[in-house]
XYZ file of C-alpha atoms in Angstrom:
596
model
C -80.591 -61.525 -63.618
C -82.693 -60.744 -60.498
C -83.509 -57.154 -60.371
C -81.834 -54.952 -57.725
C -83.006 -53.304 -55.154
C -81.301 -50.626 -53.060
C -81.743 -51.068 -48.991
C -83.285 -48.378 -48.475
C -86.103 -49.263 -50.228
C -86.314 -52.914 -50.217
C -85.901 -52.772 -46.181
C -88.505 -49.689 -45.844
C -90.407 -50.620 -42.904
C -94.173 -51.939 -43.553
C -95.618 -51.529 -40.078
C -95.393 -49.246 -37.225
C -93.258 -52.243 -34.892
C -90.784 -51.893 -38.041
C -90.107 -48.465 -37.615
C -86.370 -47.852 -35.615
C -86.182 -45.341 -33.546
C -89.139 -43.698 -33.189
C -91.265 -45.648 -30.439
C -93.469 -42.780 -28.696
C -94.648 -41.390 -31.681
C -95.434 -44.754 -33.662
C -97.045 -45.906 -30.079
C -99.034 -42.548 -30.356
C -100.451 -43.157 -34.072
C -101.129 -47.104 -33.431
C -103.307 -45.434 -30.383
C -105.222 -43.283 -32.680
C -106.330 -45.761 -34.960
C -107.245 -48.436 -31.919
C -109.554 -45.036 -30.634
C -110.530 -44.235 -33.963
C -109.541 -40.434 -32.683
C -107.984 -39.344 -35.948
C -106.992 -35.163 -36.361
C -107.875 -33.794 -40.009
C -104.438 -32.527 -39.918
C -100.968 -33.474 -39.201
C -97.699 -32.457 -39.479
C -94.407 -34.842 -39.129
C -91.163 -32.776 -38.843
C -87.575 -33.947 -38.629
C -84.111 -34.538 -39.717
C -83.552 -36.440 -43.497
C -83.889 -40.245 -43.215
C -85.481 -40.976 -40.142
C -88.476 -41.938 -41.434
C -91.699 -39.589 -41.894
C -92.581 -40.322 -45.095
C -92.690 -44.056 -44.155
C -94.576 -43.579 -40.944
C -97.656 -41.495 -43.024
C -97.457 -43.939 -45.354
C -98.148 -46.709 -42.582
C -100.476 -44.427 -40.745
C -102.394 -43.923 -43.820
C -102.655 -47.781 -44.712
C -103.572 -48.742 -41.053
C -106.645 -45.667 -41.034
C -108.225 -47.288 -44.394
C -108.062 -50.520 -43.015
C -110.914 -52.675 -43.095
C -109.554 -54.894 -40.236
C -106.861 -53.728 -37.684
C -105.480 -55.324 -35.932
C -105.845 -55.011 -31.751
C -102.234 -53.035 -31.656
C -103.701 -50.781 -34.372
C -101.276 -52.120 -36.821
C -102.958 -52.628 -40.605
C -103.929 -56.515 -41.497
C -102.480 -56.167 -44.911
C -105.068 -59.059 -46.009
C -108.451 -56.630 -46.628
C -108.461 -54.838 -50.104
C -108.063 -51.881 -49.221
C -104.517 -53.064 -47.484
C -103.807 -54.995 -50.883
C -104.464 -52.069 -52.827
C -101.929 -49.856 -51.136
C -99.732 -52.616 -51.088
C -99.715 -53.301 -54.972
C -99.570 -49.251 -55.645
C -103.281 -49.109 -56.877
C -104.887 -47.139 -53.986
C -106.874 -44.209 -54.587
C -107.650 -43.386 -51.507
C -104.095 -42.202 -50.609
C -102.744 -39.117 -52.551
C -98.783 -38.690 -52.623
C -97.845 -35.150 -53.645
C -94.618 -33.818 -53.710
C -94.268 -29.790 -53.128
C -90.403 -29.347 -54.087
C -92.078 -30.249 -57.785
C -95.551 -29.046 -57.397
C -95.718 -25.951 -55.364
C -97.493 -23.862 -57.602
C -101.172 -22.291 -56.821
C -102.590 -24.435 -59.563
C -101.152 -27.937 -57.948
C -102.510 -27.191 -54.917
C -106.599 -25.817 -56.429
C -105.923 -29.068 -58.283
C -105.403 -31.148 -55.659
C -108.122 -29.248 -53.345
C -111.055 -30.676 -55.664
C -109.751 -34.364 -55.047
C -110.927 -33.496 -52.094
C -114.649 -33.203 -52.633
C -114.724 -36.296 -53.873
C -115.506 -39.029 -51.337
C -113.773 -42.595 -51.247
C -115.052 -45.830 -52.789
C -113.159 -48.102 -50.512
C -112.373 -47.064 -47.386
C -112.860 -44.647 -44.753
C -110.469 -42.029 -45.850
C -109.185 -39.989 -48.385
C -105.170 -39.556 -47.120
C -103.332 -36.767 -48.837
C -99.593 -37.095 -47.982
C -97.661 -33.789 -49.062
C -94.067 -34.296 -48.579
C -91.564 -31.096 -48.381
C -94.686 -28.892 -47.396
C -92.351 -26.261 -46.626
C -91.688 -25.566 -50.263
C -95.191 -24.669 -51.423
C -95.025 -20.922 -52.272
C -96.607 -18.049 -49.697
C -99.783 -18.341 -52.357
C -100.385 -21.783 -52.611
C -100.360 -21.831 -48.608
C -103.063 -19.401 -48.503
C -104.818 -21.564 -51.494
C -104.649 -24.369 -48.790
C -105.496 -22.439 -45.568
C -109.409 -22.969 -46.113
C -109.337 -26.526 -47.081
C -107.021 -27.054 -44.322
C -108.772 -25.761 -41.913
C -112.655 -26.765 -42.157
C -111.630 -30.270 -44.353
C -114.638 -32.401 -45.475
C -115.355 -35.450 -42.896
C -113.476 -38.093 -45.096
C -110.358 -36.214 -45.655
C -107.088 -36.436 -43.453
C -103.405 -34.043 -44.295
C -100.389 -35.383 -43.356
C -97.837 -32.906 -43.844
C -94.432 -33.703 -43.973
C -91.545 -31.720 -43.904
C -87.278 -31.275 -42.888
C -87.665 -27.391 -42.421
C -90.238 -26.868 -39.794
C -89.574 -23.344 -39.422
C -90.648 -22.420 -42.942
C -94.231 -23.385 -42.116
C -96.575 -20.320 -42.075
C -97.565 -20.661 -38.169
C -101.603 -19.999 -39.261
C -100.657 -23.866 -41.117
C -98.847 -25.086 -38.004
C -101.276 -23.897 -35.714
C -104.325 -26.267 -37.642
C -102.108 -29.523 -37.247
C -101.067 -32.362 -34.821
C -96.966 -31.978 -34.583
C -94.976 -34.953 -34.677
C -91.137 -34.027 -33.925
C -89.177 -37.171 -35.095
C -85.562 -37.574 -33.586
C -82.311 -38.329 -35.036
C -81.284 -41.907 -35.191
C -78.579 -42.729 -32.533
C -75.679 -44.987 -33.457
C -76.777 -48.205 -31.600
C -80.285 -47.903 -33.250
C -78.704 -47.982 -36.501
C -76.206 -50.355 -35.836
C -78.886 -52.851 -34.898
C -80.998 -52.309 -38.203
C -77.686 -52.463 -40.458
C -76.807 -55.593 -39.217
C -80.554 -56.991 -39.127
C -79.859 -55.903 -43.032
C -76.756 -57.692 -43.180
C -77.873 -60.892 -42.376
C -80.923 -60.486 -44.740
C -78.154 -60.094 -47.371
C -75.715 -63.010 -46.326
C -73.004 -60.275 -45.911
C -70.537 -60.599 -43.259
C -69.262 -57.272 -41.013
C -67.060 -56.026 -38.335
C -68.946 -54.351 -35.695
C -66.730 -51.227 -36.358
C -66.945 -51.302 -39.547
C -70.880 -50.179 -38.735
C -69.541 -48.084 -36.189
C -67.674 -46.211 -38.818
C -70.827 -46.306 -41.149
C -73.578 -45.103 -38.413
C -71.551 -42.158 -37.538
C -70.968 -41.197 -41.159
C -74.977 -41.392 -41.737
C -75.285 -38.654 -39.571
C -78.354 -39.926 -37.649
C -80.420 -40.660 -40.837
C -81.222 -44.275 -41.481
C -81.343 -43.790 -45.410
C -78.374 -42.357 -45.537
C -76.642 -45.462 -43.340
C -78.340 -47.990 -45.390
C -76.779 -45.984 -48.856
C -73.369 -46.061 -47.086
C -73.700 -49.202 -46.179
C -74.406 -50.768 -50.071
C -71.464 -48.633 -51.182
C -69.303 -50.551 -48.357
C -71.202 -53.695 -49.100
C -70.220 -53.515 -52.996
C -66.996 -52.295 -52.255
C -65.610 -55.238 -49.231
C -67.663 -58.025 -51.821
C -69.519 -59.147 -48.985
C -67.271 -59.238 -45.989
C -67.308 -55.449 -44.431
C -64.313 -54.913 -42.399
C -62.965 -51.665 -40.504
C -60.120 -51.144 -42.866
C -61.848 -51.630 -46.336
C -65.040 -49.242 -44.970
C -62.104 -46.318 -43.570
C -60.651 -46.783 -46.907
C -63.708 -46.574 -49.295
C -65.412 -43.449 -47.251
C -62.163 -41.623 -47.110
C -62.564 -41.666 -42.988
C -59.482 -40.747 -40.915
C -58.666 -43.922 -38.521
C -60.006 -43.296 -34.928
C -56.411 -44.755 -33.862
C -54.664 -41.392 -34.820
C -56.545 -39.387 -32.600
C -56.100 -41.870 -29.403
C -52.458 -41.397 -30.857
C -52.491 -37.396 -30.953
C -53.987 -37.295 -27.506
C -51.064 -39.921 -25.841
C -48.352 -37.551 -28.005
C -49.533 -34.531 -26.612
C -50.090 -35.501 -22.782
C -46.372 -36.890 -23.066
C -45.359 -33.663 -25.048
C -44.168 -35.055 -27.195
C -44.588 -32.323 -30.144
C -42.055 -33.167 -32.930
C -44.348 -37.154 -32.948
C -47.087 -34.596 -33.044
C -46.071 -32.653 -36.068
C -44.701 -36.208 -37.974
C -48.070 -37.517 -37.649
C -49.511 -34.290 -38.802
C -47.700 -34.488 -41.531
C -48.561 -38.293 -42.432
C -52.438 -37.589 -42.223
C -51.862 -34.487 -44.713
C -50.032 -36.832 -47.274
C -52.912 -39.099 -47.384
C -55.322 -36.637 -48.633
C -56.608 -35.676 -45.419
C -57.575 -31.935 -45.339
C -56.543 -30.038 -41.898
C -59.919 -28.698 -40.998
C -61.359 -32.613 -41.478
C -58.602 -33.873 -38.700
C -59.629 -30.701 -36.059
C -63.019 -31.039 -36.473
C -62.777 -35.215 -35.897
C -59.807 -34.556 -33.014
C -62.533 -32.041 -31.469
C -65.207 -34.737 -31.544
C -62.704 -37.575 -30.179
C -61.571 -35.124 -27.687
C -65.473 -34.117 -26.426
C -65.886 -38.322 -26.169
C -63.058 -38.357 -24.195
C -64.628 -35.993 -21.237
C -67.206 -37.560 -21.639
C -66.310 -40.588 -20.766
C -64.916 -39.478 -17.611
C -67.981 -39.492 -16.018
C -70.695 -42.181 -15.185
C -73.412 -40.074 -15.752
C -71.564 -38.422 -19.283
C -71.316 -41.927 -20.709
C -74.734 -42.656 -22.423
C -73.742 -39.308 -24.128
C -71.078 -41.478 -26.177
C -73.080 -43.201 -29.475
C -70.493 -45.341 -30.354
C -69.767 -49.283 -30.376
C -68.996 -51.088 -26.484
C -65.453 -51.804 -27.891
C -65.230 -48.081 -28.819
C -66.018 -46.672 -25.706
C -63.961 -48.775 -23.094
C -60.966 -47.319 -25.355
C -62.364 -44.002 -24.587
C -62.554 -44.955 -20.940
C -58.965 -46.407 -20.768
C -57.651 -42.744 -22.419
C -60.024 -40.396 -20.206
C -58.062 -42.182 -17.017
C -54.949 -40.451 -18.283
C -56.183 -37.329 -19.588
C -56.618 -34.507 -16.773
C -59.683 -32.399 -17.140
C -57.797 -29.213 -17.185
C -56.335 -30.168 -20.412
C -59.750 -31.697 -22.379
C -61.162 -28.285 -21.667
C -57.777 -26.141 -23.031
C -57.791 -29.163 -26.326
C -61.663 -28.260 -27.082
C -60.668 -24.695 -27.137
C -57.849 -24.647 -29.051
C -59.361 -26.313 -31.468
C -62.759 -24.621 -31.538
C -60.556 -21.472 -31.995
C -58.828 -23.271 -34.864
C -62.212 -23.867 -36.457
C -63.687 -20.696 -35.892
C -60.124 -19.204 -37.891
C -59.549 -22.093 -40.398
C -61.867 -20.464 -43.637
C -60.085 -17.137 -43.096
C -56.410 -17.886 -42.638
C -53.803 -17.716 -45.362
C -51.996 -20.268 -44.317
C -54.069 -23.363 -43.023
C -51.671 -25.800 -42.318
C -49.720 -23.685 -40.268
C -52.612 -22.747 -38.001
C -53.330 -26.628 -37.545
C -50.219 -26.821 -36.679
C -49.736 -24.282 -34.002
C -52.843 -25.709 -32.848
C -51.219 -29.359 -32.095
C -48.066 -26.932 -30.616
C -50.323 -25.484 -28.132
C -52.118 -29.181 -27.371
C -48.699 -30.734 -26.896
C -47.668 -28.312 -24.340
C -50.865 -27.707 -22.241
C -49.701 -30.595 -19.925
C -45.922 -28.959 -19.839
C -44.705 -27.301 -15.944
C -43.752 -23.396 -17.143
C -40.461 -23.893 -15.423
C -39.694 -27.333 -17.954
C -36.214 -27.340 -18.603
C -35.638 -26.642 -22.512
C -38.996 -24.857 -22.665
C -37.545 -21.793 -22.568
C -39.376 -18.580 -20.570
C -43.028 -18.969 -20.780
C -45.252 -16.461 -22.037
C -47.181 -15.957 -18.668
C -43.077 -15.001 -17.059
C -42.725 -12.909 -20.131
C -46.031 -11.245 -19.429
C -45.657 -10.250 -16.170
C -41.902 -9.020 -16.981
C -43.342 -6.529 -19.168
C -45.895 -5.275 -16.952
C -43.262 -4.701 -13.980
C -41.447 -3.195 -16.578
C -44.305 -0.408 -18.168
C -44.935 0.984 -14.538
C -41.479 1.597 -13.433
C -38.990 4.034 -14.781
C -36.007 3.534 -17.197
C -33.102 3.285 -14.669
C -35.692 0.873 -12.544
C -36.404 -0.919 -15.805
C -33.010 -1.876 -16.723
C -32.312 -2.953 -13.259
C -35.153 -5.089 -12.878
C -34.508 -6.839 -16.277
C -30.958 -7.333 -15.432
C -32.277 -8.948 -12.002
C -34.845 -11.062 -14.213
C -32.212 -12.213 -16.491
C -29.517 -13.052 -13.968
C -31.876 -15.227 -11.375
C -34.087 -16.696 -14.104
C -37.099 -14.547 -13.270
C -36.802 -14.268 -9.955
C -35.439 -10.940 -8.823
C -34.094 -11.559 -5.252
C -35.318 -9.568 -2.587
C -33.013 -6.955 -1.309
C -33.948 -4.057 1.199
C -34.369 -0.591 0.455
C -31.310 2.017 -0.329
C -29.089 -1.018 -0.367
C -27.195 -1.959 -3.800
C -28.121 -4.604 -6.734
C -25.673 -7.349 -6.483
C -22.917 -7.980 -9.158
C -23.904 -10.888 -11.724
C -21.803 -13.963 -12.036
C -19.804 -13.750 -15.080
C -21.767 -15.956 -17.659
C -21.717 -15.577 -21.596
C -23.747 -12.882 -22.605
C -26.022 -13.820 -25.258
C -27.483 -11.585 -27.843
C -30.845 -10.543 -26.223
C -29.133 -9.780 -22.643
C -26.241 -7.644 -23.540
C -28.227 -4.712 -24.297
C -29.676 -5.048 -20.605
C -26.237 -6.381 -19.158
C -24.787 -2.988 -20.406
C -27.645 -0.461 -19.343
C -27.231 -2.525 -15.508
C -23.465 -1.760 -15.643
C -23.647 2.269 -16.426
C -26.279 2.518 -13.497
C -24.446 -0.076 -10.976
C -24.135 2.669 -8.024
C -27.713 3.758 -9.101
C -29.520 3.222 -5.510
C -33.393 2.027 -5.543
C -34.688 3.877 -2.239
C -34.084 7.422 -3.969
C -37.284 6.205 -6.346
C -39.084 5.071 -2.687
C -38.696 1.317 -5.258
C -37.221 -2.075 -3.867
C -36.823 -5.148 -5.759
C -39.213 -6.651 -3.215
C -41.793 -3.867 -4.233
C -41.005 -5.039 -7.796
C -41.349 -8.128 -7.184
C -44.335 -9.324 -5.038
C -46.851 -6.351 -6.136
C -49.981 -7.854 -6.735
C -51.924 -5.109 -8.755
C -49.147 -5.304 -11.491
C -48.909 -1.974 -13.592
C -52.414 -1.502 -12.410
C -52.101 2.354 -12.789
C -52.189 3.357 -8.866
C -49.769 2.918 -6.692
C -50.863 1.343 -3.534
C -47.997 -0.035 -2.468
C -46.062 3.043 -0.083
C -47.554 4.641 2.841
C -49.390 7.836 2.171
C -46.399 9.865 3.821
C -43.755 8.199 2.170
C -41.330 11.281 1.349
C -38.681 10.615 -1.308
C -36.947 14.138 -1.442
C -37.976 14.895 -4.806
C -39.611 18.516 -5.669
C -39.653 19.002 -9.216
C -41.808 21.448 -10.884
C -44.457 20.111 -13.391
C -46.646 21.961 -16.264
C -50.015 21.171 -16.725
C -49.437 19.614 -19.843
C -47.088 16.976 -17.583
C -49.802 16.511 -15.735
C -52.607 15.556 -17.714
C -50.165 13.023 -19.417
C -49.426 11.315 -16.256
C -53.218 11.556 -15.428
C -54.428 9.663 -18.694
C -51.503 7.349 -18.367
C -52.821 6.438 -14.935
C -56.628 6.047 -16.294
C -54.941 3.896 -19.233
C -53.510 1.347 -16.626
C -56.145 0.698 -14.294
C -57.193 -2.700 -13.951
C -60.186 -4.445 -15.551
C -62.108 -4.240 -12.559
C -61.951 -0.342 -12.107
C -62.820 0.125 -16.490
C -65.808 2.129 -15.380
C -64.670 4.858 -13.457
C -61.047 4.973 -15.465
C -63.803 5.896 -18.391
C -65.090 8.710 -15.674
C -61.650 9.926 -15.092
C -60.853 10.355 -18.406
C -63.260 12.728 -18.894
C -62.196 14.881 -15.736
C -59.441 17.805 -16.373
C -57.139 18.207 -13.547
C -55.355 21.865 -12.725
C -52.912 23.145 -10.917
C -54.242 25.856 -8.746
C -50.883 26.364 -7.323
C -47.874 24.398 -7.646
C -48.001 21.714 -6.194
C -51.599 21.719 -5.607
C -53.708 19.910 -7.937
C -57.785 20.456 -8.207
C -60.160 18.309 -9.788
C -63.860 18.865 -10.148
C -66.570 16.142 -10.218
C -69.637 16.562 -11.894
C -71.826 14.687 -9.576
C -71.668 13.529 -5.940
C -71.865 9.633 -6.552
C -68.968 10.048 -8.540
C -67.128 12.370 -6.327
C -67.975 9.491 -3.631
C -65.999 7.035 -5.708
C -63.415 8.917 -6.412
C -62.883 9.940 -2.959
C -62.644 6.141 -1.561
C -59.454 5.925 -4.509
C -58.224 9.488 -4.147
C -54.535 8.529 -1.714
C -53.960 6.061 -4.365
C -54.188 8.577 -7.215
C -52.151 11.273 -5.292
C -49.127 8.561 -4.568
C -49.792 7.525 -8.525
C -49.066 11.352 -9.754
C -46.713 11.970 -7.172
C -44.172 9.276 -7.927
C -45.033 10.246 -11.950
C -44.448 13.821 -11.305
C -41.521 13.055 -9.084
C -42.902 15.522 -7.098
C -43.739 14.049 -3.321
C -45.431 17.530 -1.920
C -48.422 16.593 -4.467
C -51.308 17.707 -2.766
C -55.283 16.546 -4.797
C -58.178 18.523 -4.008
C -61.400 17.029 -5.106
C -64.611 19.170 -5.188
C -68.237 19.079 -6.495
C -68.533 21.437 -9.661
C -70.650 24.187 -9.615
C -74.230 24.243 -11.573
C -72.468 26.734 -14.279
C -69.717 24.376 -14.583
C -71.062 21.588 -15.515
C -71.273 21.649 -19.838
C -73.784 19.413 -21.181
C -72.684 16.540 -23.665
C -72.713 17.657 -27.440
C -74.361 15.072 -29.904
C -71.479 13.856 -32.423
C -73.955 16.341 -35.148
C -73.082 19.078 -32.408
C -69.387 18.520 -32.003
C -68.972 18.433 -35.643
C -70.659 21.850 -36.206
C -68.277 22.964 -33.815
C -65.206 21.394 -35.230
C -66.166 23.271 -38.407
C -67.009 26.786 -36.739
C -63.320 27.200 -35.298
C -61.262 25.696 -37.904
C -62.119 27.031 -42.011
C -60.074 24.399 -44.190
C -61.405 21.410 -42.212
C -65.038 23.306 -43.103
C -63.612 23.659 -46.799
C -63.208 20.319 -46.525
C -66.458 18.881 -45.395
C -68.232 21.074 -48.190
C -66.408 19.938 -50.484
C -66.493 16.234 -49.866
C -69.997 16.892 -48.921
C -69.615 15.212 -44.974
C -71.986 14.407 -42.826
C -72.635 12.770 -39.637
C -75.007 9.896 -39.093
């Protein structure tokens, strides 16, 4: 029986046109060895599989050649070609470091080096997975390395390019080699499979490039595991089925279910995938891919971007024409939020699942009958809410729950209008009863309107900018200053995002009453007292309507030198926490405390 030989190896290229992939560089080294410009050093970095080993291998065959040829290819008909050929070379040294990275492997392997070639030009030492020599043997190779004798060359090899000591990368020629893209491999698997009599399906070495990952030895393994597998005739659903790959039809399938949301198909076909071994984290991270294709393919100048077969990628076209580009962008986010939470959640499948929830209703109006209220109504219903007072509140959510979130405008001092008698359900009787012990409660006596409630724009924002500065609503109550510096860091609490900074500023300010109801508050600086002087009617309104209180008057002024206290240290505070209170020092002694 005829020995075996895997792909990998028995298709290794033997030439520089061989090589796939990889054009400028191989075009680079066929240059040196037409201009006979050869470095002492080099260094080929890249991904697994896409060929450096092979391409020093080459090089080092075509720079011992006795003949080259005029493209600076090797003639493979010379002896020294036929000696590399047949594995009896000794002027080309393989050495691998993941085995031999020792001090005393690389001192052996520097007195090779003195001694010149018999045949040849060149003494080659290849030294694959460089980057696992120790820190010592490096610095046992730095001399050699960098003052070589005239007939030695280095060609360095490595996947981890980073690990290099840069005084090592700074004495060699860098060669970056790329990752192989899907046609490119597609191309040299079927140049295979004719070599081998074996029939395919163009996606079946779809399915295979993308599996390899962009690394040609890893296709060509896949593809003899396929190849023994199908018996010679590779087709789509034998490969899917022997490398355990989800079908590319279920996510074209998702994608449809979820722009017609369509969410219980969603979850059945969730369900499906999971009883066929498929883990949950394997279909978001394939669904994230398929959906990233999709916008892609969108675009003209996005398609090259899309490494996948011509039959592939006019179904990608055909979907991207239905799928909006709001909606891509939400999917990839979802999911990338999925991925980001899959390794720590306690329950995986039900994150996957609320995942495909949120997909299938990203296309769905907020208003969709049967959706029910959608979290954005339910949002702003709760802000309205947190600014206004408990009689308002109860009004307004009666309002919201008779018009369907809508409270109609009505104008001021004029009564809410009686609901229609509909069943009350379980989460609006509580509000249905609150509305009907306040239902001669008048609105203008809180200087409030459902129109006010209704179209503010600076929801619960924390200042009230929506009466006039004189708006008077009768009310006079006293207030402590306790009362006050409540409603004062209740106010800072609820300013908006774009006001964070000088809420911050605010919070450290301490306003007094210097006689009721006159309020005083001192600024440390005179930027800051500028700022707060452009806000200052808004915050006066704010405390007045808190305070209930509408002869509020705020006095802002500039703190005197011997006012100002300068900011303890968090060592300095905690001295002082301990000075005026004995058990917490007790305490701290006796737990030992201290402050970093």
């Amino acid at each position: 029986m005829k020995e075996y030989i895997v792909s990998a190896r028995k298709y290794r290229p033997g030439s520089f046109d061989a090589v796939v992939g990889q054009t400028a560089l191989t075009t680079t080294l066929k240059n040196a060895v037409k201009s006979g410009k050869l470095a002492h050093a080099y260094l080929f970095c890249g991904p697994r599989g896409v060929g450096k080993t092979t391409c020093a291998r080459i090089f080092a065959k075509a720079i011992n050649c006795q003949n080259p040829t005029a493209e600076g290819e090797a003639c493979n008909e010379c002896e020294s070609c036929k000696a590399f050929n047949e594995g009896r070379s000794y002027n080309i040294f393989e050495l691998d470091a993941a085995s031999n990275n020792s001090v005393e492997n690389i001192k052996a392997l520097m007195e090779q080096t003195r001694i010149p070639p018999q045949v040849g030009k060149y003494k080659v030492f290849i030294i694959d997975e460089v980057h696992m020599l120790s820190t010592a043997a490096f610095n046992a190779f730095l001399k050699t390395l960098e003052e070589p004798p005239a007939h030695v060359i280095f060609i360095l090899a490595t996947t981890e390019k980073h690990k290099i000591l840069p005084t090592i990368i700074s004495r060699c020629q860098i060669y970056d080699f790329e990752r192989m893209t899907v046609p490119n491999i597609i191309r040299q698997l079927k140049m295979v499979a004719e070599g081998e009599g074996i029939t395919y399906e163009e996606e079946a070495l779809n399915v295979i490039a993308e599996k390899a990952d962009g690394g040609m030895r890893d296709a060509l393994s896949v593809f003899d595991q396929a190849a023994s597998f199908c018996q010679g005739n590779i087709t789509y659903k034998k490969v899917i089925e022997d490398l355990n790959v989800l079908d590319a039809d279920n996510y074209f399938r998702i994608v449809e279910l979820c722009l017609e949301n369509k969410t219980a198909e969603v979850m059945a076909l969730l369900n499906d995938i999971i009883n066929k071994g498929f883990d949950g984290s394997h279909l978001i991270s394939g669904l994230a891919v398929h959906v990233r294709n999709v916008l892609m393919a969108k675009d003209e100048q996005t398609l090259p971007l899309l490494q996948t077969s011509e039959r592939q990628m006019e179904r990608y076209k055909e979907q991207a024409k239905k799928c909006p580009a709001k909606f891509l962008y939400n999917a990839l986010k979802l999911m990338n939020d999925c991925d980001i939470n899959y390794r720590q959640s306690g329950n995986k499948r039900l994150l996957v699942e609320l995942t495909l929830i949120e997909m299938s209703q990203l296309t769905q109006p907020d208003d969709a009958a049967g959706s029910g209220r959608g979290p954005k109504r339910l949002k702003t219903l709760f802000k309205r809410l947190a600014n206004v007072r408990p009689t308002e509140a109860s009004q307004v959510a009666e309002a919201e729950v008779r018009n369907g979130g809508n409270a109609t405008e009505q104008k001021e001092d004029t009564e809410p209008q009686k609901a229609e008698h509909q069943p009350a359900t379980a989460a609006s009787t509580p509000v249905r009863t609150a509305a009907k012990s306040l239902k001669g409660l008048k609105l203008g006596r809180f200087g409030k309107t459902f129109n006010n409630l209704r179209n503010r724009d600076d929801d619960a924002e924390g200042i009230d900018d929506g009466l006039p500065d004189n708006h008077d609503t009768g009310e006079r109550n006293e207030f402590t200053e306790e009362q006050l510096l409540t409603q004062w860091m209740a106010m800072c609490n609820r300013m908006p995002q774009e006001m964070t900074g000088i809420a911050a500023r605010l919070k450290n300010m301490t306003p007094v009453i210097t006689e009721l109801p006159n309020v005083e508050v001192v600024v440390e600086n005179q930027i800051l007292l500028d700022d707060v002087q452009k806000i200052k009617t808004r915050i006066r309104k704010t405390l007045a309507l808190a305070l209930k209180n509408s002869e509020l008057t705020l006095t802002l002024r500039l703190a005197k030198p011997e006012e100002i206290k300068r900011v303890l240290t968090n060592h300095e505070r905690f001295e002082e926490l301990k000075q005026g209170n004995k058990a917490f020092e007790k305490l701290s002694n006796l737990l030992q405390l201290e402050v970093n």
